[in-house]
Coordinates of C-alpha atoms in Angstrom, one line a residue:
Chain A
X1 CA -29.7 -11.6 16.6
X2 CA -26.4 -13.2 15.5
X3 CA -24.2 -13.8 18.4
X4 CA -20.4 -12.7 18.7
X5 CA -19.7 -16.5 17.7
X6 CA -21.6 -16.8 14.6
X7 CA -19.8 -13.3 13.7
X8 CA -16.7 -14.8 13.7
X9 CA -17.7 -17.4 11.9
X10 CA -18.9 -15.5 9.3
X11 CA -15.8 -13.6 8.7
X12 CA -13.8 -16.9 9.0
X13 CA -14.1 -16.8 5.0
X14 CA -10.9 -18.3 4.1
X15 CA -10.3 -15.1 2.6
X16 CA -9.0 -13.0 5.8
X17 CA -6.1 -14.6 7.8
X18 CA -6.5 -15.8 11.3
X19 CA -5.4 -11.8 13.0
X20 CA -7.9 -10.5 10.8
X21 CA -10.5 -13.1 12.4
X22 CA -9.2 -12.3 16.0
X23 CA -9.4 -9.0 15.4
X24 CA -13.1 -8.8 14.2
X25 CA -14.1 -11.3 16.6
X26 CA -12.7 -9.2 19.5
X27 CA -14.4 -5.9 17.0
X28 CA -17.8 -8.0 17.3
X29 CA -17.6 -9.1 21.0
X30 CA -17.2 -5.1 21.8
X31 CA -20.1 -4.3 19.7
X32 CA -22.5 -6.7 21.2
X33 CA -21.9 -6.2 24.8
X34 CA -21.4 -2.1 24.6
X35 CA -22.9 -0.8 21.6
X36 CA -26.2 -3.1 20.7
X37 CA -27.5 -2.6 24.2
X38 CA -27.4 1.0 23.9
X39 CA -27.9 1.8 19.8
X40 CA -31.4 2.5 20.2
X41 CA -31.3 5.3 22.6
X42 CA -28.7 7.0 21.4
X43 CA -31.1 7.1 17.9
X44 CA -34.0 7.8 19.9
X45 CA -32.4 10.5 22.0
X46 CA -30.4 12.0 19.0
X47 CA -27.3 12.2 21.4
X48 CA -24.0 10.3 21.5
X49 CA -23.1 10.7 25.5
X50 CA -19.3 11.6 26.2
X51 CA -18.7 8.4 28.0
X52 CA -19.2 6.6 25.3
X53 CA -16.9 8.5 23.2
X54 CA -14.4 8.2 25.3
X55 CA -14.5 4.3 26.1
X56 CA -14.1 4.3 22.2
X57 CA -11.0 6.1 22.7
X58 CA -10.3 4.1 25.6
X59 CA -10.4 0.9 24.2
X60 CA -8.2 2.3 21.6
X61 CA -10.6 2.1 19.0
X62 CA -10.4 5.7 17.8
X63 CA -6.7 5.5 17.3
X64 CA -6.5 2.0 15.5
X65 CA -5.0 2.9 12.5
X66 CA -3.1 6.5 13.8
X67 CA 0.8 4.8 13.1
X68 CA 2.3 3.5 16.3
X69 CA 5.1 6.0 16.5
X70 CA 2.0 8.5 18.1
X71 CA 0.0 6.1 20.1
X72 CA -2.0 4.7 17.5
X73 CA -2.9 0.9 17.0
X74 CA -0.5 1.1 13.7
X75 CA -3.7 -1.2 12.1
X76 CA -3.9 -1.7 8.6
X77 CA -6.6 -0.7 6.3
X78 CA -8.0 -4.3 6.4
X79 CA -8.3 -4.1 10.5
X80 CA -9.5 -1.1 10.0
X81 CA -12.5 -2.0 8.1
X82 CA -13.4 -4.9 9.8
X83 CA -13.9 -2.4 12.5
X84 CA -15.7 -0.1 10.9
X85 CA -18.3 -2.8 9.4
X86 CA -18.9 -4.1 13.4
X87 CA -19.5 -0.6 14.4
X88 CA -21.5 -0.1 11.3
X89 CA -23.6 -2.8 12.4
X90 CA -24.4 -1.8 16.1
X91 CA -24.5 1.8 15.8
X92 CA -24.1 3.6 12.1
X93 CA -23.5 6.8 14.3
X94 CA -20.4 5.6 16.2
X95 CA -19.6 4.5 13.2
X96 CA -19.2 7.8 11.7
X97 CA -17.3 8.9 14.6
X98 CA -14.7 6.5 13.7
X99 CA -15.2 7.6 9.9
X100 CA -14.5 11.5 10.7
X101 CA -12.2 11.0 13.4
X102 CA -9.7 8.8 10.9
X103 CA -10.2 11.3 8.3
X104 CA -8.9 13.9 9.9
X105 CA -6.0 11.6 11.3
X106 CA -5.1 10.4 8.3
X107 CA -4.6 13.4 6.9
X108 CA -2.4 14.7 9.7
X109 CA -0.2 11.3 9.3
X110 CA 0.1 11.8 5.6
X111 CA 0.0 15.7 4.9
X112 CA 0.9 17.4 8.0
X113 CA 4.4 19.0 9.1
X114 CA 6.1 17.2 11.7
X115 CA 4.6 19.6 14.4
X116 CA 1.5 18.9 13.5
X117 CA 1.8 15.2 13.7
X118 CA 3.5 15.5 17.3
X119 CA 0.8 17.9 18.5
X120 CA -2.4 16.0 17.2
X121 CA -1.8 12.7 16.6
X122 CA -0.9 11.5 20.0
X123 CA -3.9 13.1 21.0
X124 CA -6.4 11.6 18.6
X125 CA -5.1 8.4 19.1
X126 CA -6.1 8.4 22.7
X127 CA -9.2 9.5 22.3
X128 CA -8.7 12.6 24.3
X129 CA -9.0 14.5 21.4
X130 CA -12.0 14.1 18.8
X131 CA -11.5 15.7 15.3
X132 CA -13.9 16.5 12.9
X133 CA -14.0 17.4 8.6
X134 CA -15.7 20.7 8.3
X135 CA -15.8 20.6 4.5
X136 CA -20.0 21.1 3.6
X137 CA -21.8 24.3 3.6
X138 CA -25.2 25.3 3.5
X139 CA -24.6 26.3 -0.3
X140 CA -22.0 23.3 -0.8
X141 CA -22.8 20.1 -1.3
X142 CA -20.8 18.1 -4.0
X143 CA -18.9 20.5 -5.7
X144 CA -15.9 21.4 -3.3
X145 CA -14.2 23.8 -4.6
X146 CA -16.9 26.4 -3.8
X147 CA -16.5 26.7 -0.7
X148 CA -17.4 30.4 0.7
X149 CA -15.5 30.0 4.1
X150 CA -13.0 32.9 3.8
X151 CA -9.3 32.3 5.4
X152 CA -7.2 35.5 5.0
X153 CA -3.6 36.3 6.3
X154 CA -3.2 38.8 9.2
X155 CA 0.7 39.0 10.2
X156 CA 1.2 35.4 11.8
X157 CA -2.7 34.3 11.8
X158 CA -5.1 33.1 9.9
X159 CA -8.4 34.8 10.1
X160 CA -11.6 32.4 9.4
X161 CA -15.0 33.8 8.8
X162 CA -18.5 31.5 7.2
X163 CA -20.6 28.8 8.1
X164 CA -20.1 25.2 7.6
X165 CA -23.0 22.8 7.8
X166 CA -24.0 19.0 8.0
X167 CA -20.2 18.3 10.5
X168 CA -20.8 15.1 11.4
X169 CA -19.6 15.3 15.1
X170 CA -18.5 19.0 15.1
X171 CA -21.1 20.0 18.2
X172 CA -18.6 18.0 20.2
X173 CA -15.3 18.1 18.2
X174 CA -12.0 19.5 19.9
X175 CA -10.2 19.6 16.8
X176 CA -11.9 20.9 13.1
X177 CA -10.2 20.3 10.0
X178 CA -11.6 23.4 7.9
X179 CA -11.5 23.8 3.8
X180 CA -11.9 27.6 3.4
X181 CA -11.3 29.9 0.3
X182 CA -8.3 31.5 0.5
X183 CA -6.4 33.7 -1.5
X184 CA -4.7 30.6 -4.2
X185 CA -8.0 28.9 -3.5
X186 CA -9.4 26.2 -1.4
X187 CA -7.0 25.7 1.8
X188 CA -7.4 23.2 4.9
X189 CA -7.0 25.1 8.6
X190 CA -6.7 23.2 11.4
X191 CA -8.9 24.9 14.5
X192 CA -9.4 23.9 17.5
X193 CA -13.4 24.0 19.0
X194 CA -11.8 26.4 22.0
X195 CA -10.8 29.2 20.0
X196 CA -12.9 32.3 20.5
X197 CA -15.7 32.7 17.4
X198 CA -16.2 29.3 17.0
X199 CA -19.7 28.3 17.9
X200 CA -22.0 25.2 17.4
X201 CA -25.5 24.0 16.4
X202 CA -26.5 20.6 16.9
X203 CA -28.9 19.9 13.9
X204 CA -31.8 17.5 14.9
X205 CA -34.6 15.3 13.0
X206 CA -32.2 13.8 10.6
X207 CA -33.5 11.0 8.8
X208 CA -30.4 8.7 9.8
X209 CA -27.2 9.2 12.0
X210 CA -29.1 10.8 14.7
X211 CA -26.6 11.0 17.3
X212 CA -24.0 11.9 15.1
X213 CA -23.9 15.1 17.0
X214 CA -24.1 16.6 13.5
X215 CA -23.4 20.7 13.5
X216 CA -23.7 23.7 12.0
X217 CA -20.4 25.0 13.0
X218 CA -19.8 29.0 12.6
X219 CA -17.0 30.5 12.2
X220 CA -16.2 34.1 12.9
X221 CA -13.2 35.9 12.6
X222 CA -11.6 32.8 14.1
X223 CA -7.9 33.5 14.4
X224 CA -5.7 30.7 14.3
X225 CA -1.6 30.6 14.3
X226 CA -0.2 30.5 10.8
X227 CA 1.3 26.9 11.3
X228 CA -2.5 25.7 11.2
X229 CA -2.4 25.7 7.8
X230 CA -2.7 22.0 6.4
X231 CA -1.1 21.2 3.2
X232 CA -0.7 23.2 0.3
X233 CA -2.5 26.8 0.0
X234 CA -5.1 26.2 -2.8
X235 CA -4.9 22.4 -2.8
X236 CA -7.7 22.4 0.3
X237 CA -10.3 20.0 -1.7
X238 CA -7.6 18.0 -3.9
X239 CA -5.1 17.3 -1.5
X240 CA -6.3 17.6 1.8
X241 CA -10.1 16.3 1.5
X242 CA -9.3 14.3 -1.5
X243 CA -7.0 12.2 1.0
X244 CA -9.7 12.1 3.8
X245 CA -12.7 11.3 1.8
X246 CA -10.6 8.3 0.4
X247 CA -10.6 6.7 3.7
X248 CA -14.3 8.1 4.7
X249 CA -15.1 6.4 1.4
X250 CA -13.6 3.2 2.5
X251 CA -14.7 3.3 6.1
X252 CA -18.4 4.3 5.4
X253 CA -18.2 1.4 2.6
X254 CA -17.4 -1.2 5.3
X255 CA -20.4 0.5 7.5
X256 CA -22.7 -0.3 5.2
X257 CA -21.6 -3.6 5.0
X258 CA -22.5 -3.8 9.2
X259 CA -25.9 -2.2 8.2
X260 CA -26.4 -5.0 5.9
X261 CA -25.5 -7.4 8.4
X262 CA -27.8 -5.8 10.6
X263 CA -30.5 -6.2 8.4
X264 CA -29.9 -9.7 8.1
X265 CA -29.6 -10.6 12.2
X266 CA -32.7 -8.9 12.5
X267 CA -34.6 -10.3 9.6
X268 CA -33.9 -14.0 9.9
X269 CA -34.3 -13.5 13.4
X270 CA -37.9 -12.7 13.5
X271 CA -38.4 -14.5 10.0
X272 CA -37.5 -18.0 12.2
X273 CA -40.3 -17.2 14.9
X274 CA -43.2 -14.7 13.2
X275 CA -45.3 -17.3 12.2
X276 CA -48.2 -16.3 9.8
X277 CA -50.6 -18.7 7.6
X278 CA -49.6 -21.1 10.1
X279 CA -46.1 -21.3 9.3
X280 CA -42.7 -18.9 10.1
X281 CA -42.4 -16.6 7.5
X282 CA -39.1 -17.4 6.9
X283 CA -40.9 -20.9 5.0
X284 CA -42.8 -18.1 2.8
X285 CA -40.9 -17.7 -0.6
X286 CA -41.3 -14.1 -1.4
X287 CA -40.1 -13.7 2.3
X288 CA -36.9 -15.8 1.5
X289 CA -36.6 -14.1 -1.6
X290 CA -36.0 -10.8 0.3
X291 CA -33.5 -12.5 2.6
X292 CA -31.5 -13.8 0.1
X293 CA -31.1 -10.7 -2.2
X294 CA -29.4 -9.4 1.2
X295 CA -27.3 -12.3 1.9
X296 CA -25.9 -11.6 -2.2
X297 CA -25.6 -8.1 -0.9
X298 CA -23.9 -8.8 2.3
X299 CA -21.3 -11.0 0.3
X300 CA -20.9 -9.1 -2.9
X301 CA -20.6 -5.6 -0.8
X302 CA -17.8 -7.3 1.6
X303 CA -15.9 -8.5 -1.2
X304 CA -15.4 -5.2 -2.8
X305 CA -14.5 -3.7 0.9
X306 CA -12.1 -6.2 1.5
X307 CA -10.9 -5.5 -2.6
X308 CA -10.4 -2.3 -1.3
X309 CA -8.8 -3.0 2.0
X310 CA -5.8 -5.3 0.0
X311 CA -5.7 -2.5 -1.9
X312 CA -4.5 -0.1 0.3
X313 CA -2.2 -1.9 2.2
X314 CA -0.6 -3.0 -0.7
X315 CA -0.5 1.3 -1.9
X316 CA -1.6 0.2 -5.1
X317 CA -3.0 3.1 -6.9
X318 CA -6.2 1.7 -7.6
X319 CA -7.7 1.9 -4.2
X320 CA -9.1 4.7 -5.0
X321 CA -11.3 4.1 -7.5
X322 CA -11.7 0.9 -5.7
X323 CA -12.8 2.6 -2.9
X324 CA -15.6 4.5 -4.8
X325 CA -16.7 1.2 -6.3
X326 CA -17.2 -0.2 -2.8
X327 CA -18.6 2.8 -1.4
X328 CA -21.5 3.0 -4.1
X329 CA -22.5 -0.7 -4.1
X330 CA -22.3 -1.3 -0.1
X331 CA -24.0 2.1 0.2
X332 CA -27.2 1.3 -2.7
X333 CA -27.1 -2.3 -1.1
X334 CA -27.7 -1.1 2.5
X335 CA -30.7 1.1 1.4
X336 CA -32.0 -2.3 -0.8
X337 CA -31.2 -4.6 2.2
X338 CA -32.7 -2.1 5.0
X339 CA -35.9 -2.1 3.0
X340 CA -36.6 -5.3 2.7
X341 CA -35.9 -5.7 6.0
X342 CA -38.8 -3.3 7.0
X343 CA -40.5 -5.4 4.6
X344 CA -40.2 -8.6 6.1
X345 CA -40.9 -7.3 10.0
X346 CA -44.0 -5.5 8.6
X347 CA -45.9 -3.4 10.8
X348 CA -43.3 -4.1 13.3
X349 CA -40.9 -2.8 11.1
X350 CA -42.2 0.6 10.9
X351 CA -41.7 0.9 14.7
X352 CA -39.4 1.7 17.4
X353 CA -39.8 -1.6 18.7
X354 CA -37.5 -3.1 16.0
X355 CA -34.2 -1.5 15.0
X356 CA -34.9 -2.2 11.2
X357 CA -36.3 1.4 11.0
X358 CA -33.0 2.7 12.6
X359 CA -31.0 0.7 9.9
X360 CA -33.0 2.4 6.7
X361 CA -32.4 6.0 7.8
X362 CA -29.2 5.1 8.7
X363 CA -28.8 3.3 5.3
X364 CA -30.3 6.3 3.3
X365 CA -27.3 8.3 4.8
X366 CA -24.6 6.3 3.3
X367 CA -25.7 7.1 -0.1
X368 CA -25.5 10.6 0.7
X369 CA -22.3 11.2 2.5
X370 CA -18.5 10.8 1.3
X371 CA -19.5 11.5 -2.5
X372 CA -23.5 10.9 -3.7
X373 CA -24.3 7.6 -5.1
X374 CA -24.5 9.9 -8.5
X375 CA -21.4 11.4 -7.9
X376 CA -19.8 7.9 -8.0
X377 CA -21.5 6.3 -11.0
X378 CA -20.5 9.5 -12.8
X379 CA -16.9 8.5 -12.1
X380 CA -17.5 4.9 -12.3
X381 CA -19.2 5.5 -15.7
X382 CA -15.4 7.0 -16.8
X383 CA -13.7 3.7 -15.6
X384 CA -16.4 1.5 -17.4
X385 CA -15.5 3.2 -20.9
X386 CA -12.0 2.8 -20.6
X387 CA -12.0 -0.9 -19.2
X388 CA -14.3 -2.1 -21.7
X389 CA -15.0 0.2 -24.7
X390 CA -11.3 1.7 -24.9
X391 CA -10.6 5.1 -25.8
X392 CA -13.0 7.9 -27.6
Chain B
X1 CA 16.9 4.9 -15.6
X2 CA 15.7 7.5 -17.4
X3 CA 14.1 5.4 -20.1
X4 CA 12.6 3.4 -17.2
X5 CA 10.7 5.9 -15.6
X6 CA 9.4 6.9 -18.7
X7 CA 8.3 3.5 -20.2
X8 CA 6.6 2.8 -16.7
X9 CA 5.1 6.4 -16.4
X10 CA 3.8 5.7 -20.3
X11 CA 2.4 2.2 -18.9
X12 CA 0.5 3.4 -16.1
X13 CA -1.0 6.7 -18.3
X14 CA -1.8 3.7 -21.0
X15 CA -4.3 2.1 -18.8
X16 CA -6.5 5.0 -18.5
X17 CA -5.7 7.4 -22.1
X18 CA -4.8 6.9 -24.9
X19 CA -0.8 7.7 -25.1
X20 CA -0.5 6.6 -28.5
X21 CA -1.0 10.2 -29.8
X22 CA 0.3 11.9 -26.6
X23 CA 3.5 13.7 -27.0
X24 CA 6.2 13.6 -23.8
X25 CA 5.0 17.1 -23.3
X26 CA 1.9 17.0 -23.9
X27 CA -0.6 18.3 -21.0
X28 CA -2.9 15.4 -19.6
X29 CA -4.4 18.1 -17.5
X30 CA -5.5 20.4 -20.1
X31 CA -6.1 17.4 -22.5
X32 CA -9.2 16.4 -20.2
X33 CA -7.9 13.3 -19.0
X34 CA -7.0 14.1 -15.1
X35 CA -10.1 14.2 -12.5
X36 CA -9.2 15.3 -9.1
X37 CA -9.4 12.0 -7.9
X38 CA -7.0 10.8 -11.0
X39 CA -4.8 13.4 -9.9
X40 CA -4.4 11.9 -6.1
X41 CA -4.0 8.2 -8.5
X42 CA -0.7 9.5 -10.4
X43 CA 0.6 10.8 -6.6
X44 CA 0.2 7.1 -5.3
X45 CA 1.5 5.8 -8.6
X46 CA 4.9 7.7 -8.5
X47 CA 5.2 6.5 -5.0
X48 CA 4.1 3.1 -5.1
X49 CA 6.3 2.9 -8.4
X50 CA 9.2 4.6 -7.9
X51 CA 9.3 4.1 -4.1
X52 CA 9.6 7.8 -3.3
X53 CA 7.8 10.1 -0.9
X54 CA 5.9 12.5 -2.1
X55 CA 6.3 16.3 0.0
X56 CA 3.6 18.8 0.2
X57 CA 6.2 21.2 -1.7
X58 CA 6.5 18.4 -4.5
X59 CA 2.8 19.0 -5.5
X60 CA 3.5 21.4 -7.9
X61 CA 1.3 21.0 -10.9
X62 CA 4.6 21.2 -13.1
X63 CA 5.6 18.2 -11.6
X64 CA 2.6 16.1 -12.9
X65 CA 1.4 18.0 -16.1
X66 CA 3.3 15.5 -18.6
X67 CA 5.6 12.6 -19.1
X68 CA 8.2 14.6 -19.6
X69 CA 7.3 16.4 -16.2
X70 CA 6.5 13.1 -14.1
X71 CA 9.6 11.7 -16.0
X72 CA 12.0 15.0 -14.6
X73 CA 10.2 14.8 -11.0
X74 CA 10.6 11.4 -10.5
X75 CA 14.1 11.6 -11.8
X76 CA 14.7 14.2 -9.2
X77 CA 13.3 12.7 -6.4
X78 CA 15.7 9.5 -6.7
X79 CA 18.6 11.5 -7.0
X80 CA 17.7 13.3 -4.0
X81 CA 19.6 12.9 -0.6
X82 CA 17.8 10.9 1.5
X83 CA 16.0 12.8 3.9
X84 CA 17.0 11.7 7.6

């Protein structure tokens, strides 16, 4: 396994200035001594355990890019993904704590009212309080806008009645960010877990993500005060999860990236000392043939992150489509690179023995959530045409 | 100023439509060319650009339909009082 010094090292590119550096060698260090040790059995047990939750919030981790002014770390998007990728490649479930938890942060610090930003944010940045995106249903997938969550008016509440499914970390969420249909279409609630008709079902035998504490959450005739509302009535999927996919794009982007680098660890780890035909495997050709299609992964995936990452801090416009670009090939390249790496442990790869198995569930996952690998080459289809065959 | 905005909004739109046929008034949403994540693009444009804030009660689909539109909203937003 790669130690906390070679992961510095290998995000000492040149490319990334020396806080960058410190700040993913003091990501790495984390990883290594508290969430390597301990990956495994949260996988195996399909259970992420409240302490560890809440030394993530503890360490500040959660909060790292919630702006200053409320607790957070103020991070940029850059820091931010350099975190994300570490997590990514102890534990792709933590990871996706960070993902949702930001999500629903960001959208707060971008979209919310100034009450809402005083009330939630200090809280999510400690960690005290864990949000979740409660967009999917069991009839909606992809397309958005169809969500059949009702939200109606009732004097000064807002009544909530359906099922949302697939909430990555709603069994244990405080906070839910809701997209429901209301009357001028789809509209983002906030509602807290603790409100009376909200109730919980922790889905089991995913393929990947297994202690995401993934939910079916169910919602009925969940009253919430008016002011819960998020955003603009009707703009629920454009405005509200349009902004937080963007960054669960860009975070589960960098993740794969850590899965990649995962898969590499582990792979010329036991490619130095499996010896077979007399030989380590790693002096076998079609085995380094496999490891070096994942080190052109690795590379070509964190360049389009960081692409992204400069992006963003900069506000230019094009991170978002950056973002998707990033997303799609870190997410394919994790599934490519978590394969192979079954591949070159063998038998031991399709154990529990070995985390490589973890890695290609995990992997498969990425190109699932945040927009489907099709849903991105549909859009990234668009951008080729206009970039290089101009305008039909 | 005016001509500004609307030479830069005509810029940006150029590097995605084709705005040599597309009248100030025409509408880019019902013309096809504005997906939903195109739509959150031209919010971080204006404010990247034009170095305004964009409110929830400024996401009015007038506001964003047209040059003309993004041209008056932008317009607007600069000659606002700053907000303190």
């Amino acid at each position: 396994m790669s130690t906390t010094l070679d992961r510095a090292r290998a995000v000492d590119d040149g490319l990334l200035g020396s806080a960058h550096v410190a700040a993913c060698a003091g990501f790495a260090e984390f990883v290594d001594r508290r969430v390597v040790p301990i990956a495994d059995d949260l996988h195996r047990s399909q259970y992420t355990p409240p302490q560890v939750i809440d030394e993530l919030g503890r360490r500040g981790l959660l909060g790292l890019p919630i702006p200053a002014e409320y607790g957070g770390g103020g991070c940029d998007a850059v820091t931010l993904g350099l975190l994300a990728a570490e997590l990514g490649r102890g534990c792709s479930s933590l990871r996706s704590l960070l993902t949702v938890h930001t999500m629903v942060a960001h959208v707060l610090a971008r979209w919310g009212s100034r009450a809402q930003r005083e009330t939630w944010l200090p809280r999510l940045a400690s960690g005290e309080c864990v949000a979740a995106l409660a967009l999917s249903e069991p009839e909606v997938g992809s397309d958005a806008t169809a969500v059949r969550t009702r939200v109606e008016r009732d004097g000064d509440e807002l009544v909530l009645h359906g099922h949302k499914k697939w909430i990555t970390y709603g069994h244990v969420a405080d906070l839910l960010l809701v997209v429901a249909r209301g009357p001028e279409g789809p509209t983002a609630v906030l509602v807290e877990r603790s409100r009376p008709g909200v109730r919980t079902r922790l889905i089991t035998g995913m393929i990947g993500i297994r202690a995401s504490m993934t939910a079916d959450v169910h919602l009925d005739g969940v009253r919430v005060p008016a002011d819960h509302l998020l955003g603009r009535p009707g703009l629920g999927t454009t405005q509200i999860a349009g902004t937080a996919l963007d960054l669960g794009r860009y975070t589960v982007a960098w993740g794969s990236v850590g899965i990649i680098a995962a898969c590499l660890g582990a792979s010329v780890a036991y490619a130095d000392t499996r010896e077979q035909f007399g030989a380590p495997i790693r002096e076998h050709q079609l085995v380094r043939r496999l490891i070096s299609d994942m080190y052109a992964d690795y590379h070509a995936s964190r360049l389009l992150c960081l692409d992204a990452g400069v992006r963003r801090d900069r506000r230019d416009p094009a991170a978002l489509p950056a973002a998707s670009l990033a997303k799609y090939t870190a997410s394919t390249a994790a599934v490519r690179a978590a394969s192979d790496a079954v591949q070159v442990h063998g038998a031991n790869g399709c154990g529990s023995e070995y985390p490589v198995q973890r890695y290609l569930g995990d992997a498969k996952v990425m190109e699932v959530i945040e927009g489907t690998t099709q849903l991105h080459q549909v859009g990234l289809a668009d951008h080729a045409f206009h970039e290089f065959g101009g305008f039909k | 100023m005016s001509t500004d905005i609307r030479t830069r909004v005509i810029g940006y739109l150029s590097r995605y439509f084709p705005v040599s046929d597309l009248a100030d008034t025409d509408d880019i949403f019902k013309r096809g060319f504005v997906s939903s994540m195109f739509a959150m693009q031209l919010v971080a444009f204006v404010e990247q650009e034009f170095a305004v804030v964009v409110e929830n009660e400024d996401l009015e689909l007038d506001n964003f339909r047209s040059v003309a539109a993004l041209e008056r909203f932008v317009r607007g937003k600069l000659s606002a009082p700053v907000a303190s």
